[in-house]
N, CA and C atoms as an extended XYZ file, in Angstrom:
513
Properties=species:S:1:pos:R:3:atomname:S:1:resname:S:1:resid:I:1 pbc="F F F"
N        16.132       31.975      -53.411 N   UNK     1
C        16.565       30.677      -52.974 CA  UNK     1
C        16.492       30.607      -51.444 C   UNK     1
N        15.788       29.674      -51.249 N   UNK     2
C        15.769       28.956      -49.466 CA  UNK     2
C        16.814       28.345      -49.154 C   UNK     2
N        17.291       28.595      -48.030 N   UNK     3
C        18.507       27.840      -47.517 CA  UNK     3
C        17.908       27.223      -46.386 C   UNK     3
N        18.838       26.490      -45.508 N   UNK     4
C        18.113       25.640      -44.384 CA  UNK     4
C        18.203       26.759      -42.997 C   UNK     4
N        18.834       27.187      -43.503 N   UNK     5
C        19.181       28.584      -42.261 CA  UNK     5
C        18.155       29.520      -42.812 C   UNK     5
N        17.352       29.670      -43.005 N   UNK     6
C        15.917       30.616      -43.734 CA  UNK     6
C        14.395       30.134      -43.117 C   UNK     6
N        14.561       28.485      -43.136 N   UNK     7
C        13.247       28.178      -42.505 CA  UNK     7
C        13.349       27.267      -41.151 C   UNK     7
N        12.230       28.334      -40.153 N   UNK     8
C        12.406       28.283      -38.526 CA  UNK     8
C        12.492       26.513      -38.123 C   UNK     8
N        11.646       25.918      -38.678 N   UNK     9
C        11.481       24.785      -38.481 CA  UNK     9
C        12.042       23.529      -38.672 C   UNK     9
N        13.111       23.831      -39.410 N   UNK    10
C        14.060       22.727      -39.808 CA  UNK    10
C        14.316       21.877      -38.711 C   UNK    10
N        14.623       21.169      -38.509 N   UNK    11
C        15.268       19.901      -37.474 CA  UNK    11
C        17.056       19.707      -38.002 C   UNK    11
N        16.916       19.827      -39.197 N   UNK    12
C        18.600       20.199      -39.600 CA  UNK    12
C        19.403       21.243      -39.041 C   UNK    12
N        18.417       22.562      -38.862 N   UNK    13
C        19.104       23.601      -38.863 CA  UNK    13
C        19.824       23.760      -37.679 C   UNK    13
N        20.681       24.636      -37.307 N   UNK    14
C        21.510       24.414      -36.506 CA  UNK    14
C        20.770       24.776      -35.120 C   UNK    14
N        19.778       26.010      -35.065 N   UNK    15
C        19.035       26.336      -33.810 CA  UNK    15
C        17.791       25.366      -33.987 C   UNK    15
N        17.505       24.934      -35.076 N   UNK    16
C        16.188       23.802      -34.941 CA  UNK    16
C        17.033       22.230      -34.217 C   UNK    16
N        18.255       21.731      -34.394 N   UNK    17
C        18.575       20.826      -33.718 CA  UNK    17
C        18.615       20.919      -32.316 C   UNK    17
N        19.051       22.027      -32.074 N   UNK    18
C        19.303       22.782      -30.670 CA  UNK    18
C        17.787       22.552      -30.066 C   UNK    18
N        17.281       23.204      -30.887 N   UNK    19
C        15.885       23.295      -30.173 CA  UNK    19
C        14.753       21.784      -29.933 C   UNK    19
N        15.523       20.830      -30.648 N   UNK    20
C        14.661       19.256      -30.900 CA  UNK    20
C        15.740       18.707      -30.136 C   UNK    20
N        16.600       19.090      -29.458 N   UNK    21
C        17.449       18.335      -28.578 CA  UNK    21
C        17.050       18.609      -27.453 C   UNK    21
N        16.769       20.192      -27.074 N   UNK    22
C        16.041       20.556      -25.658 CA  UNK    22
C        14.747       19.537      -25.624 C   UNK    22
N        14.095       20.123      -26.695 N   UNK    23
C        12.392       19.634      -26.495 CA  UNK    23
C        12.303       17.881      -26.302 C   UNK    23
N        13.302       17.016      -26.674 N   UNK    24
C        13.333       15.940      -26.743 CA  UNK    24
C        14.216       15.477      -25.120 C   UNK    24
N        15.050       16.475      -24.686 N   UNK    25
C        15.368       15.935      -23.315 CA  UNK    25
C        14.108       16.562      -22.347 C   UNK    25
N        13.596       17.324      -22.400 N   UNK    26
C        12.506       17.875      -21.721 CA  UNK    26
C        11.769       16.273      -21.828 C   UNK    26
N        11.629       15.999      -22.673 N   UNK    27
C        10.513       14.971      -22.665 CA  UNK    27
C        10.655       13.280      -21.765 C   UNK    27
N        12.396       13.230      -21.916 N   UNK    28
C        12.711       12.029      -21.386 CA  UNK    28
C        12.378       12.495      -19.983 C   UNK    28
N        13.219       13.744      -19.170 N   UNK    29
C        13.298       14.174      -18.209 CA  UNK    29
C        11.991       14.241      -17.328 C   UNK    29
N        10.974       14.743      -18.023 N   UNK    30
C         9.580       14.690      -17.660 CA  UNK    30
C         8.804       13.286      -17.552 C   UNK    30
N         9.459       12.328      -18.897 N   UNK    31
C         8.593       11.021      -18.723 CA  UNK    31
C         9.475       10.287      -17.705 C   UNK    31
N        10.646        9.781      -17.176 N   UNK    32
C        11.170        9.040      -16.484 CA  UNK    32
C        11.251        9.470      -15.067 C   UNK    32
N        10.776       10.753      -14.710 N   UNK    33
C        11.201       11.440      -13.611 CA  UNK    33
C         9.992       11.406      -12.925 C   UNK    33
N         8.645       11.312      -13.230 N   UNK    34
C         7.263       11.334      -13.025 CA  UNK    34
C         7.006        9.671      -13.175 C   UNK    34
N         7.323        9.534      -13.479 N   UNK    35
C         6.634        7.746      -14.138 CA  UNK    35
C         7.117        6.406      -12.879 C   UNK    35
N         6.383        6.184      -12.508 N   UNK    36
C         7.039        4.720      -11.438 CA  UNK    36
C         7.020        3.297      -12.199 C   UNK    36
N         7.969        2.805      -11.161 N   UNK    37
C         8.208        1.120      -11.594 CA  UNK    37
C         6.964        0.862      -11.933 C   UNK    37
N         7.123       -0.115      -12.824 N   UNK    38
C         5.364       -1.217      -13.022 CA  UNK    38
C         5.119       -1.812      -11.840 C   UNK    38
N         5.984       -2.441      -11.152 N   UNK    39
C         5.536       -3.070       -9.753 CA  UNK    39
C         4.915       -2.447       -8.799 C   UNK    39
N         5.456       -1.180       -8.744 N   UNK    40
C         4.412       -0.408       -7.775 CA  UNK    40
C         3.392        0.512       -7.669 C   UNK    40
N         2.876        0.127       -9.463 N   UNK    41
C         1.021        0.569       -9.708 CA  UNK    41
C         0.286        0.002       -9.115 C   UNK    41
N         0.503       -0.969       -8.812 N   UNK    42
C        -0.687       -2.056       -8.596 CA  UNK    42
C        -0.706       -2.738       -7.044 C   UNK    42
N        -1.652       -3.759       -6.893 N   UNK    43
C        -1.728       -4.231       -5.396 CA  UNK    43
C        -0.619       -5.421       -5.408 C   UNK    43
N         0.149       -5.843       -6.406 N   UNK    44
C         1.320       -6.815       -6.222 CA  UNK    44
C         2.224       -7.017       -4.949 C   UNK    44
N         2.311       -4.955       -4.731 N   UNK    45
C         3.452       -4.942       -3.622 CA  UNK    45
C         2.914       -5.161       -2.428 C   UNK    45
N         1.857       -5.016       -2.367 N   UNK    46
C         0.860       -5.485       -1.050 CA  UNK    46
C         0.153       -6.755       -0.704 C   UNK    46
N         0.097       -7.611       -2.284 N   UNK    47
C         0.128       -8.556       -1.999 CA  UNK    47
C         1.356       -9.669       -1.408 C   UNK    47
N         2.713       -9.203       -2.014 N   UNK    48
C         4.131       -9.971       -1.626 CA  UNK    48
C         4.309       -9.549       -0.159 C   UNK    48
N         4.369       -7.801        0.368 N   UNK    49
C         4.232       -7.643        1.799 CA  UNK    49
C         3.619       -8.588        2.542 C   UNK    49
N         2.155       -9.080        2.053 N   UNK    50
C         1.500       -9.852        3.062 CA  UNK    50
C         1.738      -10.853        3.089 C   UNK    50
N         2.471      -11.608        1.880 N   UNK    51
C         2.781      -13.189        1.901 CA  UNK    51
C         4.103      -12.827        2.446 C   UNK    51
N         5.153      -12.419        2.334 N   UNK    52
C         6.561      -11.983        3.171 CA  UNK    52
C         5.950      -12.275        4.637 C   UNK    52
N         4.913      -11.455        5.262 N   UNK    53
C         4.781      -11.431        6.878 CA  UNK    53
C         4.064      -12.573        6.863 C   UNK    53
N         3.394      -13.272        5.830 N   UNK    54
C         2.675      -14.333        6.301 CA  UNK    54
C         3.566      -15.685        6.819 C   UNK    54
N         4.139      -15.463        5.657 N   UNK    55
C         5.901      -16.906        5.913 CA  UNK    55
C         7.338      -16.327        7.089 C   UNK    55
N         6.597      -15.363        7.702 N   UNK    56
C         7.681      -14.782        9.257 CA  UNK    56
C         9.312      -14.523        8.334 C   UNK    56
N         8.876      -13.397        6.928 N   UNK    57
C        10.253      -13.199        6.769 CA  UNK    57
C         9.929      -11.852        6.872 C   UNK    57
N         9.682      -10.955        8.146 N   UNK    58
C        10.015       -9.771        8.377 CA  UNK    58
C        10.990       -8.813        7.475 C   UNK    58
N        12.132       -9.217        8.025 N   UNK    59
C        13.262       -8.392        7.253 CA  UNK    59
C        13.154       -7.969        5.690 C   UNK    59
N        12.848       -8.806        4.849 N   UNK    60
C        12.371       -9.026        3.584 CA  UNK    60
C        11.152       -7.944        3.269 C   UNK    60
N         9.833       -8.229        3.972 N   UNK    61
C         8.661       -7.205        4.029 CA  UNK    61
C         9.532       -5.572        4.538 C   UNK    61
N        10.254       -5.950        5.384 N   UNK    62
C        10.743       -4.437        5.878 CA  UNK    62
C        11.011       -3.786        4.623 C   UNK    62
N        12.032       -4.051        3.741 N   UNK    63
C        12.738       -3.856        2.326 CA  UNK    63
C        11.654       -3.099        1.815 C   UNK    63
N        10.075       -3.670        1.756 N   UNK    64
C         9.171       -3.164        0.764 CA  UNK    64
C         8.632       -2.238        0.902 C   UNK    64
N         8.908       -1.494        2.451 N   UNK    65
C         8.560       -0.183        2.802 CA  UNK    65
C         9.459        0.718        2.457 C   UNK    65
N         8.973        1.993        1.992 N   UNK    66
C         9.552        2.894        1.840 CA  UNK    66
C        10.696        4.065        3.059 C   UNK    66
N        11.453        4.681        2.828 N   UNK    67
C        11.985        5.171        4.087 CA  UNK    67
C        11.132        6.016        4.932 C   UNK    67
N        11.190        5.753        5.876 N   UNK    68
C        10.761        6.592        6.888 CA  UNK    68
C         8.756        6.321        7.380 C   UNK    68
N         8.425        4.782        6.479 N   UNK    69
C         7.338        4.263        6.723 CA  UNK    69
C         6.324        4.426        7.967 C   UNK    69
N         5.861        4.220        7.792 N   UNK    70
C         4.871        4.167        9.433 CA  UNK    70
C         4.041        3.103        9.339 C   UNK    70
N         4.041        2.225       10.038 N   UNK    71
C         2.753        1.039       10.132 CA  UNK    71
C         2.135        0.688       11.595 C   UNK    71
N         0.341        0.692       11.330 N   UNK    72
C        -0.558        0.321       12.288 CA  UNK    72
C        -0.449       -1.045       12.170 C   UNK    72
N        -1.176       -1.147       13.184 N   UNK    73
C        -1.128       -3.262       13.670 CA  UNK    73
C        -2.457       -3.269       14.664 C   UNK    73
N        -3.108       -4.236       14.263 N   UNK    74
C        -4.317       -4.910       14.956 CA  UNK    74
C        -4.145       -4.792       16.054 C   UNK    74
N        -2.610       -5.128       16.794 N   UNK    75
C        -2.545       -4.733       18.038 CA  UNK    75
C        -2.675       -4.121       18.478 C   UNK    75
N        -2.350       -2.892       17.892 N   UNK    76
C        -2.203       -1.303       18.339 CA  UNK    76
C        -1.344       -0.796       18.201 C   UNK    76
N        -1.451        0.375       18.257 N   UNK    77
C        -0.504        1.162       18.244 CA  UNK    77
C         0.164        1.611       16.975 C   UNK    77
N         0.770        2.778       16.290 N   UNK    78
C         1.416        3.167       15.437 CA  UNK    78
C         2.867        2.549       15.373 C   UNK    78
N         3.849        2.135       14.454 N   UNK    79
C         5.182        1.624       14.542 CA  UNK    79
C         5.808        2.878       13.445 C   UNK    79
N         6.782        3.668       14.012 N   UNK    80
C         7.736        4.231       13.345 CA  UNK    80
C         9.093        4.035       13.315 C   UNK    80
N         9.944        4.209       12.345 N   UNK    81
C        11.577        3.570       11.982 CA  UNK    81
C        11.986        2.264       12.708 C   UNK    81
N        12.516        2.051       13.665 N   UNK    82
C        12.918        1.166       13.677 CA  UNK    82
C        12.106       -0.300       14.566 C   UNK    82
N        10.969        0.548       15.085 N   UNK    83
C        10.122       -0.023       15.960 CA  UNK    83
C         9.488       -0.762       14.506 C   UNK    83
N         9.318       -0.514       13.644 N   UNK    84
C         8.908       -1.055       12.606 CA  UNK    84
C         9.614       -2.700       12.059 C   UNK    84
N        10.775       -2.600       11.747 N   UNK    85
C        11.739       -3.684       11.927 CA  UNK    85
C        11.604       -4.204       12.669 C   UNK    85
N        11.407       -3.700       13.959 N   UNK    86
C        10.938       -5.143       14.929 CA  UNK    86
C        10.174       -5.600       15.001 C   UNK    86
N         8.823       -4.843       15.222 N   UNK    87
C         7.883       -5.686       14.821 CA  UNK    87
C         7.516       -6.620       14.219 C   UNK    87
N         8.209       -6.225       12.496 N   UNK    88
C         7.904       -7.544       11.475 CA  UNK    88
C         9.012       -8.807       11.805 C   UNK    88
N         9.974       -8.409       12.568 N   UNK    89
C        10.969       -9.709       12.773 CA  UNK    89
C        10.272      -10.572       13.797 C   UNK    89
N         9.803       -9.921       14.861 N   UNK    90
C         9.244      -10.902       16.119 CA  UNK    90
C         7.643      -10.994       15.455 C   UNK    90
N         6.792      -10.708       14.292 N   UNK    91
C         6.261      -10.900       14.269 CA  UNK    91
C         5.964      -12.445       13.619 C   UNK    91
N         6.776      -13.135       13.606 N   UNK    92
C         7.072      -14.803       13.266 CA  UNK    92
C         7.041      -15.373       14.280 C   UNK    92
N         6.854      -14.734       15.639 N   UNK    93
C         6.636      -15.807       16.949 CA  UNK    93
C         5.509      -15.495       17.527 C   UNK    93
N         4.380      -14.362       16.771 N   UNK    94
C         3.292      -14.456       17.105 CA  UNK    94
C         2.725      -15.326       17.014 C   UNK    94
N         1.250      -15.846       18.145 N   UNK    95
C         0.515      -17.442       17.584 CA  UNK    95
C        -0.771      -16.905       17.282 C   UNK    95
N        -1.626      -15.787       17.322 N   UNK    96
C        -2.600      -15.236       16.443 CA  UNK    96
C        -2.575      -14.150       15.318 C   UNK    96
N        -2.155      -14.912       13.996 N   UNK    97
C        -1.752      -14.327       13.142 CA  UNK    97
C        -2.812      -14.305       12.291 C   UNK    97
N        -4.237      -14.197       12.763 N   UNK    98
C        -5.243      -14.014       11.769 CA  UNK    98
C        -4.983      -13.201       11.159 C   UNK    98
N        -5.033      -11.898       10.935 N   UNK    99
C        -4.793      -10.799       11.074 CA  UNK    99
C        -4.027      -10.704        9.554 C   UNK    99
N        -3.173      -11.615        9.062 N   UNK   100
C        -2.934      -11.830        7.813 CA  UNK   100
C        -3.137      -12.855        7.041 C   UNK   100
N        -4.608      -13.442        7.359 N   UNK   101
C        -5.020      -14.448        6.312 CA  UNK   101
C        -5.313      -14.017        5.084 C   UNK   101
N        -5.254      -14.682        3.939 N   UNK   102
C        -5.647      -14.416        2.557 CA  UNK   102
C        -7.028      -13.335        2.378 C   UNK   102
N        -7.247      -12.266        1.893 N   UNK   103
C        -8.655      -11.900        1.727 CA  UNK   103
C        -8.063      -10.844        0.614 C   UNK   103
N        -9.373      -10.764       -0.255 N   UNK   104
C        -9.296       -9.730       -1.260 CA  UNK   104
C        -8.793       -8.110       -1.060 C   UNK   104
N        -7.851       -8.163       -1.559 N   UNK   105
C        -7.696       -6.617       -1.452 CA  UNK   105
C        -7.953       -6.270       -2.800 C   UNK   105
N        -8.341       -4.289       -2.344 N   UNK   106
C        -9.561       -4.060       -4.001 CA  UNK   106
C        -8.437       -2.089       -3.491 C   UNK   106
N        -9.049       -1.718       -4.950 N   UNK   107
C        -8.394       -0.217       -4.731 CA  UNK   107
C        -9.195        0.817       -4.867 C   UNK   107
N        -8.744        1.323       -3.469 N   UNK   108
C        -9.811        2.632       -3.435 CA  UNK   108
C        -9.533        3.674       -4.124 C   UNK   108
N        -8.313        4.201       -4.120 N   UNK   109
C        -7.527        5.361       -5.453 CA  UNK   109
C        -6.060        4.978       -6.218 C   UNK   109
N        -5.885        5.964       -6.658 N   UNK   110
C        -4.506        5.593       -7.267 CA  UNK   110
C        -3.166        5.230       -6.173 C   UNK   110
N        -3.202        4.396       -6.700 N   UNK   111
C        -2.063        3.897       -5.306 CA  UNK   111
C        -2.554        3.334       -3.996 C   UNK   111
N        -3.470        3.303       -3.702 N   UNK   112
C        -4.636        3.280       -2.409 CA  UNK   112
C        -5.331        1.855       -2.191 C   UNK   112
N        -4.380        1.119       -1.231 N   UNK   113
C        -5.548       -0.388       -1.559 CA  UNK   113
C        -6.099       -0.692       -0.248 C   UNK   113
N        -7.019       -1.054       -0.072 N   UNK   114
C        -7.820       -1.871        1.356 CA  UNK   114
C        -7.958       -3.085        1.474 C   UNK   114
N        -7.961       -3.629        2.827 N   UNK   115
C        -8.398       -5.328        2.834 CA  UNK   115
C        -9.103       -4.999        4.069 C   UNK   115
N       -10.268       -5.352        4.220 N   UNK   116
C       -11.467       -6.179        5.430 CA  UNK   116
C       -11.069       -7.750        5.703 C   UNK   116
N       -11.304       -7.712        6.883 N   UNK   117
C       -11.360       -8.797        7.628 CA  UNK   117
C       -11.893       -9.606        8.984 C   UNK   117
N       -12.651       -9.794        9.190 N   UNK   118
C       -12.685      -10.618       11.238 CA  UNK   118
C       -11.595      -11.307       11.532 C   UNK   118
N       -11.499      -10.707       12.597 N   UNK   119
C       -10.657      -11.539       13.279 CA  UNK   119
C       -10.832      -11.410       14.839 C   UNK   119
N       -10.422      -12.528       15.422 N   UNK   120
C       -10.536      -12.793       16.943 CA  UNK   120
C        -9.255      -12.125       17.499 C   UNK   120
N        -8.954      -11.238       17.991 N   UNK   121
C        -7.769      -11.173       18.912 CA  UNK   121
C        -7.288      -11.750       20.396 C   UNK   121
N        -8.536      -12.550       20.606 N   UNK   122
C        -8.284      -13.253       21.835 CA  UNK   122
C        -8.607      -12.752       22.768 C   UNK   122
N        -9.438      -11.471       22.716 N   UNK   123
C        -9.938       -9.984       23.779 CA  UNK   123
C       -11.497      -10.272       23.921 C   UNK   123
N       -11.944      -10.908       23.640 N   UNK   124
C       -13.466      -11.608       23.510 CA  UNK   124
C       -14.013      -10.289       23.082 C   UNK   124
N       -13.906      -10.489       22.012 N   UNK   125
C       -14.704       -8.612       21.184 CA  UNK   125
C       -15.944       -8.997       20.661 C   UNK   125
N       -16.249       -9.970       21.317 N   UNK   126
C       -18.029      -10.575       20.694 CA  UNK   126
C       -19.087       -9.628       20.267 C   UNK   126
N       -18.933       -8.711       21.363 N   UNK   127
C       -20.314       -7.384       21.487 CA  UNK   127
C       -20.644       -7.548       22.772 C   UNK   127
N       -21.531       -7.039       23.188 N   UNK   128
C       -22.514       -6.818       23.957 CA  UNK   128
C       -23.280       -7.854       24.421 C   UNK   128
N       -22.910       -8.915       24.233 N   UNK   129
C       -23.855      -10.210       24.339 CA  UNK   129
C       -24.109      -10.664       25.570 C   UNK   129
N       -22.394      -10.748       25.900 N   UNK   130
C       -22.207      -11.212       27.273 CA  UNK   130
C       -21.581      -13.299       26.989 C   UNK   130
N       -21.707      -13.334       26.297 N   UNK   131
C       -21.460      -15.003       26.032 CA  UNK   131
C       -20.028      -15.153       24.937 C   UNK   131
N       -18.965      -15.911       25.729 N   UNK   132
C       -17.587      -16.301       24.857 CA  UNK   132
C       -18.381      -16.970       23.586 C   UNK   132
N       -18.244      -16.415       22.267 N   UNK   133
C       -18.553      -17.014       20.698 CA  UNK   133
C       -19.456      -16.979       20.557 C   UNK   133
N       -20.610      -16.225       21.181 N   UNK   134
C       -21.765      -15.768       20.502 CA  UNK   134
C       -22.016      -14.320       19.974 C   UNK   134
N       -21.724      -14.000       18.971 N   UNK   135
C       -21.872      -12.836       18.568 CA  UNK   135
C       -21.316      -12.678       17.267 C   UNK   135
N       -20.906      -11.350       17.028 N   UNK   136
C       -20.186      -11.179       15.570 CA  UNK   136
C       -18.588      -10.897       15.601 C   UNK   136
N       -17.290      -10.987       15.165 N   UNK   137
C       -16.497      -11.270       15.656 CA  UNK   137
C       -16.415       -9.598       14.639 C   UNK   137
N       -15.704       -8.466       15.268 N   UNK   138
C       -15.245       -6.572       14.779 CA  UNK   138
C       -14.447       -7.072       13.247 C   UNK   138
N       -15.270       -6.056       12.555 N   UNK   139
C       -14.784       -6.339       11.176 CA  UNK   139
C       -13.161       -5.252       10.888 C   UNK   139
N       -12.170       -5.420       11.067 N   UNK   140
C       -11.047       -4.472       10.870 CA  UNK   140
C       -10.861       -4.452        9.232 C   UNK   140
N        -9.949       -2.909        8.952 N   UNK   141
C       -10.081       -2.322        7.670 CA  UNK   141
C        -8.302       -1.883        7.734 C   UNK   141
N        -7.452       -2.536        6.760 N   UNK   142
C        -5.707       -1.661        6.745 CA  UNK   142
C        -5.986       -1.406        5.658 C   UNK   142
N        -5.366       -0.397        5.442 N   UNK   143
C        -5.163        0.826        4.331 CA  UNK   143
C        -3.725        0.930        4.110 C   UNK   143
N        -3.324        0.866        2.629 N   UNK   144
C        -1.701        0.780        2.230 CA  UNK   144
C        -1.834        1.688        1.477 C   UNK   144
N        -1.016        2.558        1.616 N   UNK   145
C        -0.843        3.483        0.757 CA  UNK   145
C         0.745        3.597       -0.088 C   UNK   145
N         0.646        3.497       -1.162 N   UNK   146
C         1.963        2.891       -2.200 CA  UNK   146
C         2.422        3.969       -2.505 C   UNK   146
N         4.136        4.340       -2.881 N   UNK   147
C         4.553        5.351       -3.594 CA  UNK   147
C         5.599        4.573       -4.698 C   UNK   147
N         6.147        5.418       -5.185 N   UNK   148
C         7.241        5.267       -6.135 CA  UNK   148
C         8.475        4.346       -5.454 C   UNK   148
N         8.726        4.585       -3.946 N   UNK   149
C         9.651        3.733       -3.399 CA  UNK   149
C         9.149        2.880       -2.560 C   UNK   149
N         7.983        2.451       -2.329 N   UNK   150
C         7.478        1.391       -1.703 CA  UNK   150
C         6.007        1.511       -0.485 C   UNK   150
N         5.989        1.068        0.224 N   UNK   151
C         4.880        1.308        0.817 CA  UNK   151
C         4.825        2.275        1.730 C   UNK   151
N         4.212        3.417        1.872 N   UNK   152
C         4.367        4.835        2.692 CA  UNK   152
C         3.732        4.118        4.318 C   UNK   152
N         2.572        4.256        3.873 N   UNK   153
C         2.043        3.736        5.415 CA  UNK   153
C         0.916        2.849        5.527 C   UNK   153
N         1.360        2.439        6.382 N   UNK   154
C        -0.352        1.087        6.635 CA  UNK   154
C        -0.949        1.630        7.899 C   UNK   154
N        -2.352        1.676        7.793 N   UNK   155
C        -3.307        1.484        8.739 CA  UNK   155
C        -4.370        0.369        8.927 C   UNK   155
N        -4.415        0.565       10.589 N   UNK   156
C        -5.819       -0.717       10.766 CA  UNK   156
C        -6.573        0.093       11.347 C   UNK   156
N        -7.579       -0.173       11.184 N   UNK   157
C        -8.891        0.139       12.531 CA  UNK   157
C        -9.508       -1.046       12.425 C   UNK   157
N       -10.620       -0.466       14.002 N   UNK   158
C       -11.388       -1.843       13.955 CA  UNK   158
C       -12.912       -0.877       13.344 C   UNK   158
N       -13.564       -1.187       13.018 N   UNK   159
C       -15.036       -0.574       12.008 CA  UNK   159
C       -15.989       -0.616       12.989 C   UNK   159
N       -16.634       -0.272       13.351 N   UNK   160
C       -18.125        0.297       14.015 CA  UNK   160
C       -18.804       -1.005       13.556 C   UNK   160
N       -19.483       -1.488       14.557 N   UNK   161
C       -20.181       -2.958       14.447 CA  UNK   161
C       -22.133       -2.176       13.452 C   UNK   161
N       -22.276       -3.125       12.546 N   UNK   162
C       -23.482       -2.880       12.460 CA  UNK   162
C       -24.741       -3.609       13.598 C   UNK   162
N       -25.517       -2.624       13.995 N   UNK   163
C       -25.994       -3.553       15.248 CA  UNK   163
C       -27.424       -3.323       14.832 C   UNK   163
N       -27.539       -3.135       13.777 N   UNK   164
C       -29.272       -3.255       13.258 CA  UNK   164
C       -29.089       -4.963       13.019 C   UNK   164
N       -30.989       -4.806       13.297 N   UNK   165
C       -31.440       -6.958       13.021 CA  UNK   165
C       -30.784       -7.146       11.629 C   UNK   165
N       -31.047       -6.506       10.686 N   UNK   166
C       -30.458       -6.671        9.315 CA  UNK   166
C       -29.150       -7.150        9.370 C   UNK   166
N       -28.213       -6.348        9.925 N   UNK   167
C       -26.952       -6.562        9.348 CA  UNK   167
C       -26.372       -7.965       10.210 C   UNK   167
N       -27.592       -7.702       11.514 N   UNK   168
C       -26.804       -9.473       11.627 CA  UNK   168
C       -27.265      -10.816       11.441 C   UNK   168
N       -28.311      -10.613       10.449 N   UNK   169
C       -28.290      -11.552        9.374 CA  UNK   169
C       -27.648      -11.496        8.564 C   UNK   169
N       -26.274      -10.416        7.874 N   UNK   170
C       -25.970      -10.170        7.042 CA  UNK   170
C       -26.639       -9.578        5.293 C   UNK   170
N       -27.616       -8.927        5.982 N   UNK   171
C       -28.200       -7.943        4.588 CA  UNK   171
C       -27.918       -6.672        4.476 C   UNK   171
């Protein structure tokens, strides 16, 4: 005669419950502890960041960074902790705010999104031409990089002009 204390595998048995209670908190522990919000798979949080700074509610965009963030700016320069907060607060009394017009952002890796753009900074970055608005206006590139608590860091550069005949016809 088999008893339930005879076969290893029971889920009744008293070391098989034991053992489907570990293996089953192992599993929550592993799936909830590894796993992020749905909101911050995707380019959502980078899209609300940019509409937040687009409507000058700084404080709000601040929230969506993660602690200890770092963010580049068209202007220049790197912004860390609290230089960060300011920025996005006085950045509502800037008057060339190209810099966050609407444009596609696409994803380069997991978590990893980019947006391209021209923009004028008012520095006459024409090229080489020599003439105010004749030329090609520096194509800049920010890079967001997303975590589990919000946005780690943003970068801008400005991109290397293509200066073959081609590319400024645009081919």
């Amino acid at each position: 005669m088999v008893t339930h204390r005879m076969c290893p595998f029971n889920v009744f048995s008293y070391y098989g419950t034991r053992f489907f209670f570990i293996l089953m908190l192992n599993w929550f522990i592993t799936f909830f502890h590894f796993s992020q919000p749905l909101n911050f798979r995707n380019m959502d949080v980078v899209e609300k960041f940019l509409s937040l700074r687009r409507e000058g509610r700084g404080e709000e965009a601040y929230r969506m960074l993660a602690p200890g963030a770092a963010m580049g700016c068209p202007w220049g320069g790197m912004h860390y902790g609290e230089n960060v907060r300011n920025f996005l607060k006085d950045e509502a009394r800037f008057t060339r705010k190209g810099y966050l017009d609407p444009v596609s952002i696409e994803k380069i890796d997991e978590n990893t999104f980019q947006r391209k753009f021209r923009w004028d900074r008012g520095m006459y970055e024409y090229g080489n031409s020599g003439f105010k608005g004749l030329g090609i206006l520096p194509m800049w590139r920010e890079i967001y990089f997303v975590d589990e608590k919000g946005i780690r860091l943003v970068t801008a550069n400005k991109q290397l002009k293509n200066r073959s005949l081609l590319g400024f016809f645009g081919f």
